[in-house]
XYZ file of C-alpha atoms in Angstrom:
594
model
C 0.000 0.000 0.000
C 1.352 3.394 -0.947
C 1.247 5.804 1.929
C -0.081 9.292 1.658
C 1.998 12.390 2.045
C 2.299 13.617 5.624
C -0.306 16.198 6.516
C 1.214 17.280 9.796
C 4.928 17.880 9.857
C 6.526 14.616 10.955
C 9.298 15.133 13.456
C 11.508 12.763 11.498
C 11.571 15.228 8.650
C 12.625 18.198 10.730
C 14.592 16.839 13.650
C 17.858 15.032 12.864
C 18.097 13.940 16.484
C 15.384 11.364 15.822
C 17.325 9.540 13.151
C 20.665 9.831 14.906
C 21.048 6.697 16.997
C 22.163 7.777 20.419
C 22.142 4.168 21.576
C 19.452 1.639 22.369
C 21.078 0.229 25.495
C 19.637 2.651 28.103
C 16.083 1.958 26.937
C 16.729 -1.784 26.717
C 18.086 -1.885 30.264
C 15.049 -0.058 31.671
C 12.777 -2.328 29.630
C 14.471 -5.443 30.984
C 14.105 -4.218 34.570
C 10.417 -3.483 33.906
C 9.763 -6.970 32.539
C 11.551 -8.629 35.466
C 9.571 -6.549 37.986
C 6.340 -7.428 36.193
C 7.198 -11.138 36.137
C 7.829 -11.073 39.891
C 4.550 -9.234 40.537
C 2.369 -11.332 38.229
C 1.829 -14.314 40.587
C 0.453 -11.953 43.254
C -2.428 -10.838 41.030
C -4.359 -14.106 40.880
C -4.845 -14.499 44.623
C -4.891 -10.817 45.576
C -7.319 -10.163 48.466
C -10.415 -8.041 47.904
C -9.702 -4.319 48.001
C -12.136 -1.437 47.617
C -9.771 0.330 45.208
C -9.272 -2.696 42.999
C -6.396 -4.899 41.966
C -3.521 -2.404 41.919
C -3.340 -1.717 45.689
C -4.195 -5.356 46.446
C -1.310 -6.860 44.477
C 2.450 -6.405 44.660
C 3.621 -2.777 44.280
C 6.021 -4.093 41.652
C 3.090 -4.290 39.225
C 2.461 -0.521 38.919
C 6.222 0.075 39.207
C 6.782 -2.185 36.196
C 4.176 -0.264 34.189
C 5.884 3.020 35.037
C 9.271 1.590 34.047
C 8.106 0.184 30.714
C 6.573 3.569 29.887
C 9.871 5.264 30.692
C 11.693 2.676 28.567
C 9.532 3.543 25.567
C 10.116 7.264 26.035
C 13.877 6.775 26.370
C 13.904 4.662 23.203
C 12.106 7.379 21.236
C 14.419 10.032 22.678
C 17.477 8.002 21.642
C 16.157 7.260 18.168
C 16.024 3.523 18.923
C 12.868 2.806 16.938
C 13.097 -0.977 17.131
C 13.550 -0.878 20.884
C 10.550 1.448 21.086
C 8.530 -1.076 19.097
C 9.507 -3.851 21.489
C 8.612 -1.611 24.435
C 5.209 -0.896 22.884
C 4.388 -4.588 22.532
C 5.719 -5.253 26.036
C 3.526 -2.491 27.458
C 0.399 -3.938 25.856
C 1.197 -7.424 27.116
C 2.097 -6.278 30.620
C -1.099 -4.238 30.983
C -3.491 -6.779 29.426
C -2.101 -10.252 30.177
C -3.444 -10.183 33.764
C -6.968 -10.443 32.338
C -5.971 -13.808 30.851
C -3.504 -15.368 33.289
C -4.747 -13.972 36.609
C -8.379 -15.043 36.269
C -10.074 -18.445 36.273
C -12.774 -17.338 33.831
C -13.130 -14.454 31.362
C -13.498 -11.089 33.081
C -16.890 -9.278 33.185
C -20.231 -11.038 33.461
C -21.452 -9.244 30.322
C -18.742 -10.961 28.266
C -20.779 -14.145 28.460
C -23.910 -12.730 26.855
C -22.047 -13.092 23.545
C -21.478 -16.807 24.101
C -25.085 -17.801 23.453
C -25.345 -16.445 19.887
C -21.978 -18.039 19.064
C -23.113 -21.383 20.464
C -26.411 -21.135 18.586
C -24.706 -20.482 15.243
C -22.151 -23.212 15.831
C -24.772 -25.816 16.742
C -27.529 -24.964 14.276
C -25.656 -23.258 11.446
C -28.095 -20.346 11.370
C -29.473 -17.452 13.396
C -32.872 -16.806 14.944
C -33.663 -13.225 13.962
C -36.716 -13.233 16.227
C -34.626 -13.892 19.346
C -32.761 -10.651 19.965
C -30.722 -7.927 18.325
C -27.526 -9.989 18.401
C -28.934 -12.523 15.950
C -29.569 -9.661 13.530
C -25.947 -8.430 13.686
C -24.178 -11.817 13.668
C -20.863 -10.948 11.986
C -18.543 -11.357 14.985
C -20.513 -14.297 16.362
C -20.295 -16.108 13.030
C -16.542 -15.494 12.926
C -15.960 -16.975 16.388
C -18.275 -19.913 15.634
C -16.320 -20.585 12.428
C -12.994 -20.434 14.286
C -14.323 -22.861 16.888
C -15.527 -25.223 14.185
C -12.318 -25.385 12.162
C -9.903 -25.376 15.112
C -11.824 -27.286 17.755
C -11.367 -24.422 20.213
C -13.995 -23.228 22.681
C -15.502 -19.778 23.037
C -14.504 -19.524 26.683
C -10.845 -20.130 25.782
C -10.940 -17.470 23.066
C -12.636 -15.074 25.488
C -9.983 -15.728 28.128
C -7.243 -14.412 25.811
C -9.324 -12.049 23.732
C -8.404 -8.825 25.558
C -4.720 -9.376 24.834
C -5.303 -9.962 21.134
C -7.858 -7.169 20.841
C -5.541 -4.581 22.380
C -2.642 -5.695 20.180
C -4.943 -5.363 17.163
C -6.088 -1.924 18.319
C -2.559 -0.575 18.764
C -1.492 -2.177 15.500
C -4.405 -0.528 13.701
C -3.488 2.895 15.125
C 0.125 2.370 14.017
C -1.126 1.469 10.525
C -3.342 4.565 10.485
C -0.453 6.836 11.451
C 1.902 5.303 8.883
C -0.740 5.506 6.184
C -1.242 9.148 7.054
C 2.439 9.715 6.364
C 4.070 9.761 9.785
C 7.534 8.355 10.404
C 7.862 5.010 12.166
C 8.818 6.745 15.416
C 5.833 9.096 15.347
C 3.506 6.235 14.440
C 4.840 4.262 17.402
C 4.151 7.228 19.670
C 0.599 7.411 18.296
C 0.012 3.703 18.935
C 1.622 3.878 22.377
C -0.452 6.885 23.388
C -3.631 5.244 22.101
C -2.938 2.176 24.200
C -2.155 4.153 27.349
C -5.257 6.331 27.309
C -7.648 3.496 26.466
C -9.221 2.890 29.864
C -12.645 2.092 28.375
C -12.207 -1.676 28.546
C -13.843 -2.477 25.209
C -11.413 -5.316 24.585
C -13.446 -8.195 26.014
C -14.979 -10.693 23.575
C -17.562 -8.539 21.817
C -18.659 -7.340 18.382
C -17.545 -3.815 19.237
C -13.936 -4.805 19.890
C -13.696 -6.449 16.476
C -15.639 -3.716 14.695
C -13.603 -0.898 16.240
C -10.226 -2.342 15.227
C -11.516 -2.897 11.691
C -12.966 0.626 11.689
C -9.536 2.156 12.266
C -8.257 0.195 9.269
C -11.145 1.537 7.175
C -10.239 5.128 8.098
C -6.599 4.442 7.207
C -7.519 3.022 3.803
C -9.871 5.898 3.047
C -7.121 8.409 3.852
C -4.768 6.503 1.547
C -7.209 6.781 -1.350
C -5.909 10.183 -2.504
C -2.738 8.421 -3.630
C -4.113 4.945 -4.284
C -7.753 5.018 -5.360
C -8.040 1.262 -4.931
C -7.628 1.726 -1.181
C -11.231 2.899 -0.852
C -12.477 -0.193 -2.615
C -10.394 -2.396 -0.342
C -12.125 -0.643 2.561
C -15.628 -1.463 1.247
C -15.722 -5.194 2.155
C -14.132 -4.430 5.534
C -16.807 -1.796 6.146
C -19.469 -4.317 5.134
C -18.141 -6.748 7.739
C -18.434 -4.000 10.364
C -22.014 -3.215 9.303
C -23.150 -6.788 9.985
C -21.139 -6.920 13.224
C -21.950 -3.847 15.318
C -24.913 -1.476 15.535
C -22.997 1.756 16.209
C -19.487 1.688 14.726
C -20.429 1.828 11.012
C -22.514 4.975 11.459
C -19.663 6.828 13.145
C -17.447 5.682 10.261
C -20.027 6.839 7.731
C -20.184 10.310 9.310
C -16.386 10.560 9.394
C -16.019 9.410 5.783
C -18.652 11.915 4.653
C -16.776 14.770 6.357
C -13.463 13.579 4.913
C -15.078 13.489 1.478
C -16.177 17.109 1.881
C -12.552 17.955 2.741
C -11.412 16.323 -0.486
C -9.576 13.476 1.233
C -11.518 10.562 -0.285
C -11.162 9.192 -3.796
C -13.309 8.491 -5.655
C -15.739 10.896 -4.051
C -18.786 8.822 -4.877
C -17.502 5.902 -2.796
C -19.161 7.528 0.224
C -22.482 6.714 -1.451
C -21.462 3.056 -1.534
C -20.688 3.129 2.185
C -24.005 4.868 2.873
C -25.993 2.382 0.807
C -24.494 -0.546 2.706
C -24.940 0.929 6.188
C -28.353 2.523 5.733
C -29.640 -0.372 3.656
C -28.771 -2.899 6.355
C -30.335 -0.670 9.008
C -33.570 -0.388 7.046
C -33.700 -4.158 6.615
C -33.536 -4.481 10.404
C -35.467 -1.338 11.286
C -38.231 -3.230 13.065
C -35.685 -5.047 15.229
C -33.945 -1.804 16.185
C -37.227 -0.200 17.196
C -38.175 -3.287 19.194
C -34.973 -3.576 21.213
C -34.024 0.092 21.537
C -34.685 3.646 20.433
C -33.194 4.454 17.036
C -32.925 8.150 17.841
C -32.725 9.885 21.211
C -32.463 13.658 20.882
C -32.096 14.249 24.621
C -28.467 15.412 24.579
C -28.157 15.740 28.349
C -29.426 12.215 28.812
C -27.059 10.929 26.139
C -23.940 12.348 27.779
C -24.695 10.881 31.204
C -22.789 7.703 31.955
C -23.912 5.019 34.423
C -21.131 6.164 36.765
C -22.360 9.754 36.693
C -25.949 8.670 37.326
C -24.826 6.410 40.131
C -22.868 9.204 41.802
C -25.978 11.398 41.788
C -28.701 8.852 42.493
C -26.830 6.036 44.200
C -24.183 5.544 46.842
C -21.049 4.281 45.081
C -17.923 3.439 47.037
C -15.072 5.921 47.289
C -13.035 3.513 45.158
C -15.528 3.647 42.309
C -15.807 7.431 42.517
C -12.024 7.812 42.458
C -11.656 5.537 39.444
C -14.395 7.409 37.595
C -12.648 10.722 38.167
C -9.320 9.293 37.003
C -11.038 8.159 33.807
C -12.560 11.611 33.347
C -9.162 13.176 33.943
C -7.543 11.082 31.218
C -10.433 11.811 28.864
C -10.254 15.538 29.539
C -6.473 15.592 29.120
C -6.695 13.903 25.724
C -9.551 16.018 24.398
C -8.267 19.355 25.720
C -4.727 18.686 24.505
C -5.906 17.632 21.060
C -8.236 20.615 20.844
C -5.440 22.980 21.884
C -3.122 21.632 19.179
C -5.862 22.105 16.586
C -6.522 25.690 17.692
C -2.823 26.601 17.725
C -2.359 25.118 14.264
C -5.334 27.038 12.896
C -3.990 30.294 14.362
C -0.424 29.838 13.171
C -1.026 28.072 9.864
C -4.344 29.273 8.510
C -3.323 28.566 4.936
C -2.921 24.846 5.714
C -6.057 24.412 7.793
C -6.993 21.250 5.908
C -3.876 19.543 7.265
C -5.199 19.697 10.809
C -8.861 19.391 9.802
C -8.397 15.797 8.644
C -7.207 14.323 11.973
C -9.636 16.656 13.764
C -12.514 15.053 11.862
C -11.307 11.587 12.838
C -10.908 12.720 16.450
C -14.067 14.704 17.045
C -16.639 13.254 14.627
C -17.608 10.610 17.232
C -19.178 13.457 19.204
C -22.003 13.426 16.662
C -23.205 10.219 18.318
C -24.336 12.212 21.344
C -26.738 14.237 19.216
C -28.913 11.220 18.547
C -28.015 8.252 20.730
C -27.463 7.380 24.362
C -26.491 3.772 23.597
C -27.852 2.479 26.860
C -26.027 5.114 28.900
C -22.673 4.223 27.357
C -22.548 6.680 24.455
C -19.952 8.869 26.166
C -17.676 5.855 26.589
C -17.983 5.102 22.872
C -17.353 8.721 21.920
C -14.061 8.750 23.802
C -13.084 5.320 22.510
C -13.748 6.265 18.890
C -11.927 9.574 19.335
C -8.650 8.023 20.488
C -7.113 7.258 17.046
C -7.793 10.761 15.725
C -6.574 12.435 18.905
C -3.338 10.474 18.670
C -2.899 11.610 15.051
C -3.034 15.151 16.409
C -0.892 14.635 19.513
C 1.751 12.161 18.309
C 3.863 14.695 16.347
C 3.930 17.043 19.342
C 4.801 14.259 21.782
C 7.533 12.967 19.492
C 9.083 16.401 19.191
C 8.983 16.770 22.956
C 10.607 13.387 23.537
C 13.332 14.017 20.961
C 14.024 17.553 22.127
C 12.746 19.102 18.936
C 10.838 21.977 20.535
C 12.293 25.434 21.019
C 11.881 25.099 24.784
C 14.488 23.449 26.974
C 15.193 20.047 25.499
C 15.731 18.157 28.729
C 12.774 19.783 30.434
C 10.362 18.881 27.640
C 11.663 15.308 27.509
C 11.172 14.875 31.231
C 7.748 16.541 31.105
C 6.494 14.333 28.266
C 7.812 11.195 29.963
C 6.250 12.204 33.280
C 2.850 12.880 31.714
C 2.815 9.563 29.844
C 3.883 7.701 32.987
C 1.127 9.285 35.074
C -1.408 8.483 32.348
C -0.210 4.868 32.244
C -0.619 4.502 36.000
C -4.020 6.195 35.919
C -5.116 3.957 33.075
C -4.286 0.696 34.852
C -5.940 1.950 38.033
C -9.116 2.753 36.107
C -8.992 -0.503 34.140
C -8.424 -2.674 37.204
C -10.272 -0.590 39.784
C -13.413 -2.707 39.414
C -11.462 -5.969 39.227
C -13.209 -7.739 42.105
C -16.657 -6.517 41.059
C -16.079 -8.033 37.621
C -14.268 -11.232 38.591
C -16.334 -14.154 37.293
C -15.797 -17.589 38.829
C -15.906 -20.963 37.035
C -18.609 -22.009 39.492
C -20.966 -19.240 38.354
C -20.278 -20.177 34.729
C -21.174 -23.785 35.477
C -24.330 -22.846 37.395
C -25.555 -20.501 34.684
C -25.009 -23.160 32.047
C -26.910 -25.618 34.213
C -29.824 -23.211 34.654
C -30.155 -22.564 30.921
C -29.820 -26.202 29.897
C -31.867 -27.888 32.637
C -34.499 -25.445 33.907
C -37.901 -24.724 32.411
C -37.500 -21.752 30.011
C -40.304 -19.973 31.862
C -38.162 -19.922 35.012
C -37.507 -16.471 36.404
C -33.859 -16.257 37.436
C -33.380 -13.450 39.939
C -30.120 -11.904 41.027
C -29.686 -9.102 43.526
C -26.993 -7.265 41.542
C -24.954 -7.808 38.378
C -22.527 -10.584 39.047
C -23.223 -13.786 37.136
C -22.904 -14.677 33.462
C -26.002 -14.973 31.293
C -26.909 -16.107 27.760
C -24.004 -18.507 27.901
C -25.437 -21.285 25.708
C -27.830 -21.543 22.771
C -30.719 -22.561 25.033
C -31.071 -18.948 26.132
C -33.181 -18.483 22.992
C -35.833 -20.739 24.562
C -35.953 -18.403 27.563
C -36.434 -15.467 25.189
C -39.329 -17.229 23.495
C -40.932 -17.793 26.901
C -40.352 -14.222 28.025
C -39.649 -11.446 25.527
C -38.299 -9.308 28.371
C -35.616 -11.898 29.063
C -32.243 -10.339 28.366
C -29.362 -11.855 30.249
C -30.602 -14.529 32.595
C -29.216 -14.187 36.086
C -28.120 -10.656 35.294
C -31.798 -9.641 35.528
C -31.208 -8.323 39.008
C -34.106 -7.519 41.269
C -33.236 -3.870 41.905
C -33.458 -3.090 38.187
C -37.183 -3.868 38.148
C -39.567 -0.897 38.022
C -40.331 0.210 41.547
C -37.485 -1.781 43.076
C -34.636 0.620 42.214
C -34.258 2.021 45.732
C -35.188 -1.132 47.606
C -33.294 -1.520 50.893
C -35.007 -4.767 51.963
C -35.885 -3.253 55.319
C -39.410 -4.721 55.268
C -39.919 -8.447 54.554
C -43.514 -7.888 53.459
C -42.545 -6.709 49.988
C -40.467 -9.806 49.292
C -43.312 -11.904 50.699
C -45.786 -10.242 48.303
C -43.445 -10.988 45.398
C -43.250 -14.605 46.506
C -47.035 -14.809 46.880
C -47.455 -13.463 43.357
C -45.022 -15.970 41.864
C -46.740 -18.859 43.651
C -50.173 -17.656 42.553
C -48.932 -17.443 38.938
C -47.213 -20.826 39.346
C -44.091 -19.181 37.955
C -40.896 -21.203 38.507
C -38.217 -19.017 40.057
C -34.631 -19.153 41.239
C -32.715 -16.626 43.301
C -28.964 -16.652 42.773
C -26.542 -14.823 45.069
C -22.869 -14.926 44.092
C -19.750 -13.544 45.706
C -19.329 -11.349 42.639
C -22.746 -9.802 43.294
C -21.635 -8.903 46.804
C -18.412 -7.353 45.501
C -20.266 -5.515 42.722
C -22.801 -4.099 45.160
C -20.073 -2.984 47.571
C -18.097 -1.288 44.786
C -20.935 0.380 42.862
C -23.271 0.873 45.813
C -26.233 -0.806 44.134
C -27.508 -1.918 47.543
C -27.185 -0.208 50.941
C -25.025 -1.832 53.586
C -26.726 -4.897 54.995
C -29.489 -4.984 52.353
C -28.261 -8.146 50.686
C -27.948 -9.934 54.023
C -31.490 -8.855 54.950
C -32.823 -10.143 51.632
C -31.054 -13.447 52.181
C -32.585 -13.611 55.655
C -36.095 -13.097 54.221
C -35.568 -16.064 51.921
C -34.241 -18.216 54.759
C -37.293 -17.353 56.882
C -39.782 -18.223 54.126
C -40.159 -22.002 53.816
C -41.275 -21.611 50.217
C -37.695 -20.766 49.257
C -35.501 -23.864 49.392
C -31.733 -23.463 49.557
C -30.807 -25.983 46.856
C -27.149 -25.070 46.428
C -24.633 -23.581 48.836
C -20.897 -22.973 48.595
C -18.409 -20.389 49.765
C -19.113 -18.411 46.577
C -22.733 -19.024 45.652
C -26.219 -19.538 47.057
C -29.162 -20.765 44.952
C -32.764 -20.710 46.217
C -35.630 -22.443 44.410
C -39.271 -21.431 44.891
C -41.505 -24.304 45.991
C -44.742 -23.728 44.093
C -46.640 -26.368 46.069
C -46.702 -24.349 49.301
C -49.351 -21.684 49.967
C -48.673 -18.205 51.320
C -49.927 -19.142 54.789
C -47.172 -21.758 55.054
C -44.413 -19.188 54.780
C -42.141 -19.199 57.770
C -43.483 -22.559 59.037
C -41.212 -25.565 59.485
């Protein structure tokens, strides 16, 4: 692929210090020390005791120290012109920050990871989709890919999910590097762009999901579109990749379409009419599934204030989150603000100083800030702001990478050593903030093999009309193809055990101070002859403590109500999990009797 001409001055073209090899040994030594420290700390992560502030303070202090050192190693390598060493440091940083999700857990992280297992299992077992089941079956691209991989390799979805975050983050950083190189940046500047993108990505989109696959492919599409001014075929190469994204994720292709349209108006897409091809594919597929979109969610939400609110922000106002969760949320906001404000400042300065070349900065600005258009029409289940920041990262790094590279190589007019130290310090602080944010909710999101087994057992052995009740998020759902039977029995069924009680209308602020309300619920279920299970996992307790979904003591009171009502039988008990089954043969007046 022929790369385009650089649109922002690449430091390699103006600063001979970058190409003058000052020696790779200092960076390599720091990198080696970082890897050794990380290797010593790694065994402490798996069995780290519960901590309100997450994994970082619970594990060996060598873990965050190793992350700081590997960041410094990368900066030293760039400063010394040791590009290959910088590349090794980049890969090492990704592995050191993401491998704990694979090697320090007994099951894939996050209970919501497992809701993607069911569609994959369904496709693999039946060779088709059930478009009446849910929205996932109507956007089956990623699920079909994983099912195909399982079929031809004999692997299992849970194994792929266990290692997926590592591969997804490597793909993400690789895609950003490709974007920067395609845009015309030197190898060193492209490495800085990829490194910065990795560091600031606290969003945690890299679990097994359609979005993780679609986002990485989306960056490649942007890169190919930008290359089309020199190689027109690049746009046509992007078309099938874009098509794969359209059938994979509900949001990513429409951000890409908006960005490509704006880039076309700036004259950076050839041929110009290719944007119509992208539009026909994206809009056409949406229209074919319009009824499904309207059934499972609002297509358009023009309430901007509602769209920008995240679950964390709502929880801080309406709930009682822990100090650990509040701190991690503010760290994430700090990183987000730093990236956006810095990128915006560079754009403004460029426009003031170089008005005649405004298009040069407009192109990366479009890539960076076009995701904000999402907020004008979608809340995406309260997560739109997360997606806006995630999608903005590649463009922001296109804007910031040249400046950071010049700072690290001493190419600015200011004091060389001072700017090098400042840039290294900022990147190190961001790296530490990023891992704290990423791993702050570690214990709230730690899924156990036992909960995976129990959920599978519920979906494969219980009557599909069974109501599975949890008290907080904290157990996997939709894990096997049989979840479709539960959907057919109850169209409101979404994620099995993750249908927690306090998300029901009227139960949001329930403190379980009065047993009569739980008794009335039980009476109603018995009267309806509705099979029901209550599942309480250790993860639910940790999730509630971290996010404050239940007041102190509420879960214990709820458990006590069940123990006191003879209609609820404790059918499974372990150190991690309790399962109660409703006995439909007992009347209300038998509650509490032996």
